[in-house]
PDB file of C-alpha atoms in Angstrom:
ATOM      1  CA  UNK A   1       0.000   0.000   0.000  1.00 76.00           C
ATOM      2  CA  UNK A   2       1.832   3.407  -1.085  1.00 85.00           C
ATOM      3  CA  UNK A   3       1.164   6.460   1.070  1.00 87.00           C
ATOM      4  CA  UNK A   4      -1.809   7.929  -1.257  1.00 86.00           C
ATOM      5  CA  UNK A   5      -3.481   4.906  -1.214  1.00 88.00           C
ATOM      6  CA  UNK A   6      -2.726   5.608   2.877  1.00 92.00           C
ATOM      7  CA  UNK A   7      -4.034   9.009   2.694  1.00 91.00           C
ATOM      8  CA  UNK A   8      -6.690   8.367   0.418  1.00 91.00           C
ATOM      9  CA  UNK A   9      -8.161   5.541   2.796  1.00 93.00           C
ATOM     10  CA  UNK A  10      -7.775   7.969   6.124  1.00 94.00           C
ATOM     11  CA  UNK A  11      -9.826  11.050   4.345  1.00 94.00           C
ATOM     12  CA  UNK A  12     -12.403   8.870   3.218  1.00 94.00           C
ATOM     13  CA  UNK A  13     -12.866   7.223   6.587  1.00 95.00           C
ATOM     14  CA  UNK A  14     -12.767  11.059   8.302  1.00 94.00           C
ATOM     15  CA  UNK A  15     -15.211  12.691   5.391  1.00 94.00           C
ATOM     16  CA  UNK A  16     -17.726   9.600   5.518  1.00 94.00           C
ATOM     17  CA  UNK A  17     -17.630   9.586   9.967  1.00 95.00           C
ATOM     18  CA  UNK A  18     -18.257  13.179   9.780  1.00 94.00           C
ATOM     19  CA  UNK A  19     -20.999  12.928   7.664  1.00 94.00           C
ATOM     20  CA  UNK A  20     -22.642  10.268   9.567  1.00 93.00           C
ATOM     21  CA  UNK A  21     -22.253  12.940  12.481  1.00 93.00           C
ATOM     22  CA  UNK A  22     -23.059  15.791  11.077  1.00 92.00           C
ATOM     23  CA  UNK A  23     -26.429  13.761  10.506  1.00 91.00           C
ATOM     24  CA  UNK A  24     -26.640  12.303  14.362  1.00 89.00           C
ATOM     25  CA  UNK A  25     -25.540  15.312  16.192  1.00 87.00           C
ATOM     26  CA  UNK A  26     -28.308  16.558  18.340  1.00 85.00           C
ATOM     27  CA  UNK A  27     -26.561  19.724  18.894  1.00 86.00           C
ATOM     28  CA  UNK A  28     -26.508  21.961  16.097  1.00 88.00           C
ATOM     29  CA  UNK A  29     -22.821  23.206  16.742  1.00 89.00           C
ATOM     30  CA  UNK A  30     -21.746  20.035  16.891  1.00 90.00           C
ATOM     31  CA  UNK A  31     -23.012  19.291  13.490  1.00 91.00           C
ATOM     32  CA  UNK A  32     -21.238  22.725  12.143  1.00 92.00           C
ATOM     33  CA  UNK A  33     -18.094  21.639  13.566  1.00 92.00           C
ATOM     34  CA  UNK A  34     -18.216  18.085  12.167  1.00 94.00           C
ATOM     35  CA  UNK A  35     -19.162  19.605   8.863  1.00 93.00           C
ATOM     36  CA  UNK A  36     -16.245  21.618   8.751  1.00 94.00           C
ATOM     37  CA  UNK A  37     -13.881  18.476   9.386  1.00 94.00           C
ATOM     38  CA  UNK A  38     -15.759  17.218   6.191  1.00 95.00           C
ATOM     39  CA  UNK A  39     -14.560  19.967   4.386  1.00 94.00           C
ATOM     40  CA  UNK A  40     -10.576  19.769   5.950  1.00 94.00           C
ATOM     41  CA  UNK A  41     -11.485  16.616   4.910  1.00 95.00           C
ATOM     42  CA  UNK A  42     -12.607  16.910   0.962  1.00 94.00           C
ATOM     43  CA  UNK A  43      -9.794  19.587   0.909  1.00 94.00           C
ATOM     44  CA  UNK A  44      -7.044  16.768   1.637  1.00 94.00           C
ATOM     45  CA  UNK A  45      -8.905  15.069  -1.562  1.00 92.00           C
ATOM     46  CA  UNK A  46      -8.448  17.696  -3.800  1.00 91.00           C
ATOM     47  CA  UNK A  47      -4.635  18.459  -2.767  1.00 91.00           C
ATOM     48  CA  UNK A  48      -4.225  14.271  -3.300  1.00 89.00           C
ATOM     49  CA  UNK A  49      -5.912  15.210  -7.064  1.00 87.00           C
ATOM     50  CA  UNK A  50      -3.359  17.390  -7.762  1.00 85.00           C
ATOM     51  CA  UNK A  51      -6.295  20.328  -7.891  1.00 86.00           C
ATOM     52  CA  UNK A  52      -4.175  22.712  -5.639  1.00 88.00           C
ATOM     53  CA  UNK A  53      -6.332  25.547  -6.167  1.00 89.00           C
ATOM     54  CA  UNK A  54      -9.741  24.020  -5.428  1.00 90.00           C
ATOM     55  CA  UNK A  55      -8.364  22.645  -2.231  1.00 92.00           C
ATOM     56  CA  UNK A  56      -7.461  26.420  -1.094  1.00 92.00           C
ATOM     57  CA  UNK A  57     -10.405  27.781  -1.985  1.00 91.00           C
ATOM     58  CA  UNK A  58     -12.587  25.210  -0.617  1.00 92.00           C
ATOM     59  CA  UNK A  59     -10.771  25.896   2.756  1.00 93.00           C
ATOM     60  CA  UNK A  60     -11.146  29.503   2.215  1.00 92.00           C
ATOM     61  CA  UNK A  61     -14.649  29.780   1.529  1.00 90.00           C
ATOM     62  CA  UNK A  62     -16.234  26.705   3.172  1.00 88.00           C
ATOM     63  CA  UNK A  63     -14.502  26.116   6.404  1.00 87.00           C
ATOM     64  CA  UNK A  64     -13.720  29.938   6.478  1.00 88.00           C
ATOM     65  CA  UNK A  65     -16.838  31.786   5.264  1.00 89.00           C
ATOM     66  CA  UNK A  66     -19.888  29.948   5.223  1.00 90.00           C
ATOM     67  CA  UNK A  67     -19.036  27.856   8.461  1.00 91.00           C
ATOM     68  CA  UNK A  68     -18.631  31.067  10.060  1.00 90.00           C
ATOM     69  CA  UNK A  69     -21.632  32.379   8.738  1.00 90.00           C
ATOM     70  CA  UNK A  70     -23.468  28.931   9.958  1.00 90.00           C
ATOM     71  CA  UNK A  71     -22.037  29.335  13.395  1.00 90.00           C
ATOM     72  CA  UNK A  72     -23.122  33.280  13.630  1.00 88.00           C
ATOM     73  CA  UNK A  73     -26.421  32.704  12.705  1.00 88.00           C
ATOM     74  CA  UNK A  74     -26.767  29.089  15.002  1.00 88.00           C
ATOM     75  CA  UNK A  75     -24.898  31.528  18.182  1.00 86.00           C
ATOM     76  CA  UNK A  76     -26.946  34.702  17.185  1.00 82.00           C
ATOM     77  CA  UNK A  77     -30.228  32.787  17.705  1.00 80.00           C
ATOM     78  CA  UNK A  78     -29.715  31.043  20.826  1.00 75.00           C
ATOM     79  CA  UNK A  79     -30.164  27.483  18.781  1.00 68.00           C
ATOM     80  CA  UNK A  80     -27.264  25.472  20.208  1.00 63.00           C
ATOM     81  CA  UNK A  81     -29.783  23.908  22.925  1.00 63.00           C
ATOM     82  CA  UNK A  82     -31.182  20.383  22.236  1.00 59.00           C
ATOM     83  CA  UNK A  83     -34.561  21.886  20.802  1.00 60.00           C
ATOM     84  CA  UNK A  84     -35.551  19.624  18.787  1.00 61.00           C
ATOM     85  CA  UNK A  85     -38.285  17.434  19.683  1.00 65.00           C
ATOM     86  CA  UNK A  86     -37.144  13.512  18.833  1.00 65.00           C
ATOM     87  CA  UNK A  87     -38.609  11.910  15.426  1.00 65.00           C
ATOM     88  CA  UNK A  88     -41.289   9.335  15.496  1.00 73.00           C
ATOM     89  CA  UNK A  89     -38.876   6.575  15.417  1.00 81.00           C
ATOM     90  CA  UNK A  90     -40.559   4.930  12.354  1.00 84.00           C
ATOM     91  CA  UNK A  91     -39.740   7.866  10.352  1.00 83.00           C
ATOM     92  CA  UNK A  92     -35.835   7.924  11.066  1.00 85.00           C
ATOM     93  CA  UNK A  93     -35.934   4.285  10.016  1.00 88.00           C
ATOM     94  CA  UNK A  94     -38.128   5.016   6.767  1.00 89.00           C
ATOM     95  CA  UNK A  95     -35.716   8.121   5.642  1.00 88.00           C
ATOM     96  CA  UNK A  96     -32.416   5.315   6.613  1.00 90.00           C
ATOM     97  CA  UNK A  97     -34.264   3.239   4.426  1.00 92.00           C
ATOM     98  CA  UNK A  98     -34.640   5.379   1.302  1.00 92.00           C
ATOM     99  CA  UNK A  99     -31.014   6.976   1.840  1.00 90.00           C
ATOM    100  CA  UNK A 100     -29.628   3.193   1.507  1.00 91.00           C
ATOM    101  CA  UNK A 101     -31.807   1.737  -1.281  1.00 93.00           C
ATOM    102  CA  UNK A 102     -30.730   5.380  -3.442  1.00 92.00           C
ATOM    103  CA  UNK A 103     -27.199   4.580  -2.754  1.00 91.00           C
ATOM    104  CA  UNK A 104     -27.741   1.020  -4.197  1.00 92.00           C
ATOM    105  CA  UNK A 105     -29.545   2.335  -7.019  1.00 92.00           C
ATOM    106  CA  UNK A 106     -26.716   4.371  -7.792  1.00 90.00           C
ATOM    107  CA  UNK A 107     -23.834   1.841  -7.433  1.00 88.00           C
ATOM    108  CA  UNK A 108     -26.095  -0.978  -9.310  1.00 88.00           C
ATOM    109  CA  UNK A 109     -26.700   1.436 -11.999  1.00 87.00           C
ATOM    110  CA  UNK A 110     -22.904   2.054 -12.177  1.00 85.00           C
ATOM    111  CA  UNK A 111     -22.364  -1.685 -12.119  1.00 83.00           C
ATOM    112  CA  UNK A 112     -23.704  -1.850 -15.712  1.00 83.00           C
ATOM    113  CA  UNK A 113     -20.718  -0.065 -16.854  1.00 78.00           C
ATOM    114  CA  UNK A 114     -18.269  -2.084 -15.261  1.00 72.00           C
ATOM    115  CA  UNK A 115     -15.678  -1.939 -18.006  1.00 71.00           C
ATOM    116  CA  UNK A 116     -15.329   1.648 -17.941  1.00 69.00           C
ATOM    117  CA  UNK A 117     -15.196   1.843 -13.860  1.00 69.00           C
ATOM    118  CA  UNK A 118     -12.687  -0.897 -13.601  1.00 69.00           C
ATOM    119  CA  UNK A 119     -10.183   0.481 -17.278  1.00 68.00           C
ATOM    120  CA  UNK A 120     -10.064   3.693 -15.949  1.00 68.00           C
ATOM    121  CA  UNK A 121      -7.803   4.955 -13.596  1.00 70.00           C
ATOM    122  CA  UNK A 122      -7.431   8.696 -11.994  1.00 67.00           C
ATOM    123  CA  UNK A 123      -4.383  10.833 -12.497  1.00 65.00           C
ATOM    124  CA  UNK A 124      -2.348  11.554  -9.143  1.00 63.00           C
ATOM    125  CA  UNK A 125      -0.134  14.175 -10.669  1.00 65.00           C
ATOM    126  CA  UNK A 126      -1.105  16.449 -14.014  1.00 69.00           C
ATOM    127  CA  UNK A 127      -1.063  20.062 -14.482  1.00 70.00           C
ATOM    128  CA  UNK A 128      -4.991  20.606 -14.837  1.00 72.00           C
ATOM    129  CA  UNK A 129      -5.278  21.988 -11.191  1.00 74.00           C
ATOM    130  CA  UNK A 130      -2.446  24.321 -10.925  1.00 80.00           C
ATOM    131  CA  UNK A 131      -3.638  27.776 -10.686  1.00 85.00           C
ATOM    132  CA  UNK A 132      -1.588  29.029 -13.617  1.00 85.00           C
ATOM    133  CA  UNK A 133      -3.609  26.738 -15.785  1.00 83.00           C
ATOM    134  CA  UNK A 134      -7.096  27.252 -14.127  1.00 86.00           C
ATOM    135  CA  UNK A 135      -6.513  30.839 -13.985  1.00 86.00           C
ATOM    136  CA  UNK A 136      -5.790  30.696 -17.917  1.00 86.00           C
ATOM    137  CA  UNK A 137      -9.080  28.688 -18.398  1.00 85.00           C
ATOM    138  CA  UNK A 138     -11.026  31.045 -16.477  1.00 87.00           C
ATOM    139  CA  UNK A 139     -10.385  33.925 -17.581  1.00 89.00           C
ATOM    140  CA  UNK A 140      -9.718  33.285 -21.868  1.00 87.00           C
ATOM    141  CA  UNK A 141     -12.944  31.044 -21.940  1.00 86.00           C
ATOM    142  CA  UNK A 142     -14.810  32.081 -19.226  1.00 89.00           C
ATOM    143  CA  UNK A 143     -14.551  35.809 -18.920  1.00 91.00           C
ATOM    144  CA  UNK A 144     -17.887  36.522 -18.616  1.00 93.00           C
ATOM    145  CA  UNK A 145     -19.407  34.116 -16.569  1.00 92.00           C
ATOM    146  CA  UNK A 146     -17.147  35.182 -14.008  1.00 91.00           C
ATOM    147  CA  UNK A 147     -18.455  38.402 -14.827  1.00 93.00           C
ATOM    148  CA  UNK A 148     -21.849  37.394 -14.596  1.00 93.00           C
ATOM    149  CA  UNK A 149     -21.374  35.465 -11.084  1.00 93.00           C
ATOM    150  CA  UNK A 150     -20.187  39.284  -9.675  1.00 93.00           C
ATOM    151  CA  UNK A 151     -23.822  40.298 -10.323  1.00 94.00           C
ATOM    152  CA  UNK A 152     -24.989  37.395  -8.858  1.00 94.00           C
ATOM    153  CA  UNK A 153     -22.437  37.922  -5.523  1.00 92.00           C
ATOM    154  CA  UNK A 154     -23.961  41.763  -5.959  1.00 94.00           C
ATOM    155  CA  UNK A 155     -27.785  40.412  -5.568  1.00 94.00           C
ATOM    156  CA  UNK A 156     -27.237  37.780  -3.508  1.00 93.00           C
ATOM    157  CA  UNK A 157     -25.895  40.404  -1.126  1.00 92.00           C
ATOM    158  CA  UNK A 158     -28.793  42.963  -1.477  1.00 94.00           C
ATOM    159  CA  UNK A 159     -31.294  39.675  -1.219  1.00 92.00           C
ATOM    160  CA  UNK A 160     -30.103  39.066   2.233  1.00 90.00           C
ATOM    161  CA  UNK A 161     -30.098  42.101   3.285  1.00 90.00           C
ATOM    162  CA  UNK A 162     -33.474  42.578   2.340  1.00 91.00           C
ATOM    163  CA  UNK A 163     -34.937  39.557   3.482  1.00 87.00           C
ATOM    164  CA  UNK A 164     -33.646  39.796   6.872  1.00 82.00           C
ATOM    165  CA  UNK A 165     -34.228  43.248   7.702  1.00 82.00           C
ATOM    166  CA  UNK A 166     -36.555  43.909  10.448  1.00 76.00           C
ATOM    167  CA  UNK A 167     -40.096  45.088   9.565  1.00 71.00           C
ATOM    168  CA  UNK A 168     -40.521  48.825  10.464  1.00 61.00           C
TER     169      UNK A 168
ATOM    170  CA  UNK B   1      -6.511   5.355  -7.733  1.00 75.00           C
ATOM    171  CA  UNK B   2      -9.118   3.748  -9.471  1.00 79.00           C
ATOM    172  CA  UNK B   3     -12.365   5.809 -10.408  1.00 81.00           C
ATOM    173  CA  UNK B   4     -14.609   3.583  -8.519  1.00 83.00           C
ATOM    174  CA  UNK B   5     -13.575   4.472  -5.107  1.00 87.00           C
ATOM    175  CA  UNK B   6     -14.069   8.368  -5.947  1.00 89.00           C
ATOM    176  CA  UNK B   7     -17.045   7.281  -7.203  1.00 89.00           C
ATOM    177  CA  UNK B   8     -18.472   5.485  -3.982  1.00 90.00           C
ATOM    178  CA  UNK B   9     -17.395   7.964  -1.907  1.00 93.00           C
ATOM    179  CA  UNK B  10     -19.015  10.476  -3.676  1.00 94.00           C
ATOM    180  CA  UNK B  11     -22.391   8.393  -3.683  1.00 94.00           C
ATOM    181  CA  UNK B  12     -21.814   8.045  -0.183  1.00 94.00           C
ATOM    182  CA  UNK B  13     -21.574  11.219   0.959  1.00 94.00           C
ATOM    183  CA  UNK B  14     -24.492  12.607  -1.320  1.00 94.00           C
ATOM    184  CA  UNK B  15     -26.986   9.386   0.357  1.00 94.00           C
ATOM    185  CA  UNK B  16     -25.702  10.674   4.071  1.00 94.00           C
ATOM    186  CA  UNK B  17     -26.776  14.098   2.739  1.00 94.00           C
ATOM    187  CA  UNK B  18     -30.278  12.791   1.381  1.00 94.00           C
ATOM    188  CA  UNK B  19     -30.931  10.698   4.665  1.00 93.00           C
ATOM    189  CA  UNK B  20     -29.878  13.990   6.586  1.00 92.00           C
ATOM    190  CA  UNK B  21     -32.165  16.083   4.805  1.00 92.00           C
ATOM    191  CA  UNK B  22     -35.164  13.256   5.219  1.00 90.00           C
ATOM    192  CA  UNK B  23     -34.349  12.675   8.832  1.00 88.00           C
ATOM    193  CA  UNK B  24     -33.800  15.989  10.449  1.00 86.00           C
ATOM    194  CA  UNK B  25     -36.437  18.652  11.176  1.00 84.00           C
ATOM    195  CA  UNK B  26     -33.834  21.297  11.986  1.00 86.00           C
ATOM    196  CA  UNK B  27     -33.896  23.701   9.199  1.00 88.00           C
ATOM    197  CA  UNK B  28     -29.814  24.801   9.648  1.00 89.00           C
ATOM    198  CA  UNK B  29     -28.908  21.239   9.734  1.00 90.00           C
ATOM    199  CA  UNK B  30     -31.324  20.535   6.473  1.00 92.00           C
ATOM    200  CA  UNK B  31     -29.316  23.200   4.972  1.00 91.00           C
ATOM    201  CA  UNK B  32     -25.861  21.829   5.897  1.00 92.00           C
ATOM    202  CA  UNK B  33     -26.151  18.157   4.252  1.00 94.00           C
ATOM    203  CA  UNK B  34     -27.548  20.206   1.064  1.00 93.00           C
ATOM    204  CA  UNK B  35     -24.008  22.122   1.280  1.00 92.00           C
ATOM    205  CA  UNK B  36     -22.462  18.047   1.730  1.00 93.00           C
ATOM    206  CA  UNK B  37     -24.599  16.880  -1.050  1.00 94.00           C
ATOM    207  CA  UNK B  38     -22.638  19.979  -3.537  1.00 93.00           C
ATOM    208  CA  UNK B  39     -19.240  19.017  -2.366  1.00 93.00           C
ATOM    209  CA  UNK B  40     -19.832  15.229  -3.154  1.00 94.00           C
ATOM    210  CA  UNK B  41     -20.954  16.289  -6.296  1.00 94.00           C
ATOM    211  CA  UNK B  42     -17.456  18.987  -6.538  1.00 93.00           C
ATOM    212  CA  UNK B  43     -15.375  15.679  -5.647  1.00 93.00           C
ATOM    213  CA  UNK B  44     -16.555  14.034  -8.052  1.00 92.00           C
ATOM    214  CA  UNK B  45     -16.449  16.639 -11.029  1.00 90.00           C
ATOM    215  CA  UNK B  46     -12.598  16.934 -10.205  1.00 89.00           C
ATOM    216  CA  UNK B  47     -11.960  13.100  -9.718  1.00 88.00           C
ATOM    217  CA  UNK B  48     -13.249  12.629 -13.460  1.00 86.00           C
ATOM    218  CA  UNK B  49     -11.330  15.712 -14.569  1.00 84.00           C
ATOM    219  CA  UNK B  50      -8.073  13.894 -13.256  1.00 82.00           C
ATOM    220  CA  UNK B  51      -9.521  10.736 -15.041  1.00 80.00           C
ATOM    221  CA  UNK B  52     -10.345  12.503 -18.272  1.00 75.00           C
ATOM    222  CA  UNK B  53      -6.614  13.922 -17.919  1.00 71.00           C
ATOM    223  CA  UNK B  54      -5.110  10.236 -17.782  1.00 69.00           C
ATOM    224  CA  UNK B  55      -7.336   8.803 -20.964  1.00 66.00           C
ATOM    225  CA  UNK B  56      -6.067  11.318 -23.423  1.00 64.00           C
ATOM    226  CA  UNK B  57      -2.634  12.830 -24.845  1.00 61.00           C
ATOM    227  CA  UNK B  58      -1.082  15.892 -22.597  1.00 59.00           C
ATOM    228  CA  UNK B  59      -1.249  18.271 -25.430  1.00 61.00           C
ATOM    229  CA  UNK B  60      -1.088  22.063 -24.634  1.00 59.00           C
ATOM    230  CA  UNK B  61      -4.587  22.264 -25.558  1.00 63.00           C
ATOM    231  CA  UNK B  62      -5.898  19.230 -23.526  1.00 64.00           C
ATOM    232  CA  UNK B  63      -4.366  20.524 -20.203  1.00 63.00           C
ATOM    233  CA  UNK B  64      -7.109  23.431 -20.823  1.00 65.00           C
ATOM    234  CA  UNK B  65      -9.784  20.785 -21.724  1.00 68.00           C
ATOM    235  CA  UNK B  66      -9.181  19.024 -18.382  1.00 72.00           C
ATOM    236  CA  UNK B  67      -9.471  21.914 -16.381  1.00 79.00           C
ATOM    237  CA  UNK B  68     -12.490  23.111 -17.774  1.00 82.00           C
ATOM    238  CA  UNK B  69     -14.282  20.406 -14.839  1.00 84.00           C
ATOM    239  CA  UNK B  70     -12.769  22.253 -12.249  1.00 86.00           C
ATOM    240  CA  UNK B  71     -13.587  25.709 -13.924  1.00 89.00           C
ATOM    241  CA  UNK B  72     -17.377  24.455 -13.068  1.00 90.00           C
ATOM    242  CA  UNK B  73     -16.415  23.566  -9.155  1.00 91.00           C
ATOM    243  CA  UNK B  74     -15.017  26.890  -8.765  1.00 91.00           C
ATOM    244  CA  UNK B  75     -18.449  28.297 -10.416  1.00 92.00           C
ATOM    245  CA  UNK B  76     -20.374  25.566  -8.058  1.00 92.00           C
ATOM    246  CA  UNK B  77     -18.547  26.920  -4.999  1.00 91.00           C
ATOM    247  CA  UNK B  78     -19.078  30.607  -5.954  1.00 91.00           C
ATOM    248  CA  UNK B  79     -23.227  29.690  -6.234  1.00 92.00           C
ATOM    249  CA  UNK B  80     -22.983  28.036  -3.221  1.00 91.00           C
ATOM    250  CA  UNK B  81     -21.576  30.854  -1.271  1.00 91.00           C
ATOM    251  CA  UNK B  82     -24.327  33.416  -2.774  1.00 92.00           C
ATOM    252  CA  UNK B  83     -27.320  30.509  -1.745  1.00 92.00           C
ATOM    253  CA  UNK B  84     -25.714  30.511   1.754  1.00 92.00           C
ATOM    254  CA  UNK B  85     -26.244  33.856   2.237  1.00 91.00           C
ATOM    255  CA  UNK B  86     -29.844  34.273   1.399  1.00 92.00           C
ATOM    256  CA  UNK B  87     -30.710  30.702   2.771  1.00 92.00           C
ATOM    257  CA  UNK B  88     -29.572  32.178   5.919  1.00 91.00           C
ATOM    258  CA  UNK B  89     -31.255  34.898   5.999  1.00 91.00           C
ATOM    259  CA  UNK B  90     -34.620  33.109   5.024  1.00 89.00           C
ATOM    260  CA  UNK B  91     -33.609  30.912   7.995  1.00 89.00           C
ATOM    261  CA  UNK B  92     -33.285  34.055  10.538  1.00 88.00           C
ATOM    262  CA  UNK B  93     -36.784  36.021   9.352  1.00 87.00           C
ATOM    263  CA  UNK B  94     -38.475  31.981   9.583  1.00 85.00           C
ATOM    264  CA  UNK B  95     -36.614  32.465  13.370  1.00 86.00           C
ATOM    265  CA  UNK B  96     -37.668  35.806  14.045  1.00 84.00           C
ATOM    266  CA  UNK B  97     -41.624  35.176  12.773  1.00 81.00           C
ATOM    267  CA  UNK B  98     -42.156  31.469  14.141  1.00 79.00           C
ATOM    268  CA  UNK B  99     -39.427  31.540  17.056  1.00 79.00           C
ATOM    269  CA  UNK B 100     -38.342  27.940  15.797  1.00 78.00           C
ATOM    270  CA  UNK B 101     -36.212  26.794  13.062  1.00 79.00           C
ATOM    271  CA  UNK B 102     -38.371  23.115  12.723  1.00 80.00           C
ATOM    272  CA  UNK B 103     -39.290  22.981   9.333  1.00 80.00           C
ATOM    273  CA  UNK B 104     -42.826  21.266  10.241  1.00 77.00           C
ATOM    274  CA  UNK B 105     -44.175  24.772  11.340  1.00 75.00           C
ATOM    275  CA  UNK B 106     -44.102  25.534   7.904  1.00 75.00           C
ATOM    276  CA  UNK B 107     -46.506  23.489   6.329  1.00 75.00           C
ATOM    277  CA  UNK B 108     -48.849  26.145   7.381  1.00 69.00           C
ATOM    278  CA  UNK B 109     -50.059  26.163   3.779  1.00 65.00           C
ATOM    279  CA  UNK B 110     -51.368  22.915   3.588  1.00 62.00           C
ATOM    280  CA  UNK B 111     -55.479  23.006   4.215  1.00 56.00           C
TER     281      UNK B 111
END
């Protein structure tokens, strides 16, 4: 076993245990912060990929921005008591049950094209992620999306303020 | 690597998100395993980039080609941020009306 295969094994057993917690966490900090070792996490994936740039941003503005954001508004409402009233527990088992039988629909649907998911290998290395590259990409081909998504940032903004503005 | 673990961990991930979203009334944690369900579907968008790299010849040209995938995470991420932001804030004015953030007060427009 070389050390990716190492690393690769260790992320995917700390992304898929903090999911399961970030489920099973009564208390909603708890959740945030096992959510944000999810994204440490799928950050250690992308710098394993090779995709330098995705893993810095995804640090930057997952764990750093919107986990924050999560955490203000969780802190700024008083939520982190164990509100919530338990689930019937028929219902927990009913939603386990159609989480499972979509994730073997998936995987038997992907079982059908075995020859391509057992020829194909992914590339450790490569220069597709480097930032010199992706910057190229992004802005020769797609100038003006990026343009576009400022607007979007712009009304996004203005939305939220907006919406959670007190009545007068 | 082979593609197929990427691939089940990515399935993975998004099913924990889906059961999350069936099983829990809290509306914040709803909203978090949506945010896990998008970065399954990032991890997996850059695992086939890296496998799309492998398949064909490193020409000048193709190194552009293969980062085109992760072109559209960095897009994903950047909608992601701007849905956060007014998700929240549709989360603190459901707060501030209903003092609760269970998402079974609002089926107040059933009947």
């Amino acid at each position: 076993m070389s050390i990716t295969e190492i690393l690769f094994w260790f992320l995917t057993v700390l992304a898929l245990g903090g999911a399961v917690l970030v489920v099973a966490s009564r208390n909603p900090v708890y959740s945030i912060l096992w959510l944000i070792v999810v994204f440490f996490a799928i950050s250690g994936h992308y710098i394993l990929l090779n995709a330098q740039f995705l893993s810095i941003v995804n640090i930057i503005v997952y764990a750093g921005a919107i986990m924050v954001l999560f955490l203000f508004v969780v802190m700024l409402m008083n939520l982190n008591a164990e509100s919530e009233p338990p689930r019937r527990n028929n219902l927990i088992f009913a939603s386990l049950v159609s989480g499972c039988s979509l994730m073997l629909v998936i995987i038997g649907a992907l079982r059908s094209s075995e020859e391509f998911i057992k020829s194909n290998k992914v590339l450790a290395g490569g220069e597709a992620g480097l930032i010199k590259v992706l910057g190229k990409t992004l802005f020769n081909e797609y100038v003006i999306p990026f343009e576009i998504s400022s607007v979007l940032f712009l009304s996004a903004m203005i939305g939220a303020v907006v919406i959670a503005r007190k009545e007068q | 690597m082979e593609i197929k673990w990427y691939i089940g961990l990515a399935v993975a991930l998004f099913c924990i998100g889906v059961t999350g979203v069936l099983t829990r009334r809290n509306a914040i944690i709803v909203f978090m395993c949506i945010e896990l369900m998008l970065n399954a579907v990032n991890l997996l968008l850059v695992a086939f980039s890296k496998m799309h790299a492998l398949a064909a010849p490193a020409t000048a040209d193709f190194v552009t080609r293969a980062s085109e995938a992760q072109v559209f995470v960095f897009f994903i991420m950047v909608v992601a941020a701007a849905e956060v932001s007014v998700g929240l804030a549709i989360i603190v004015m459901l707060y501030r009306n209903t003092h609760s953030v269970d998402v079974n007060f609002l089926n107040r427009l059933k009947n």
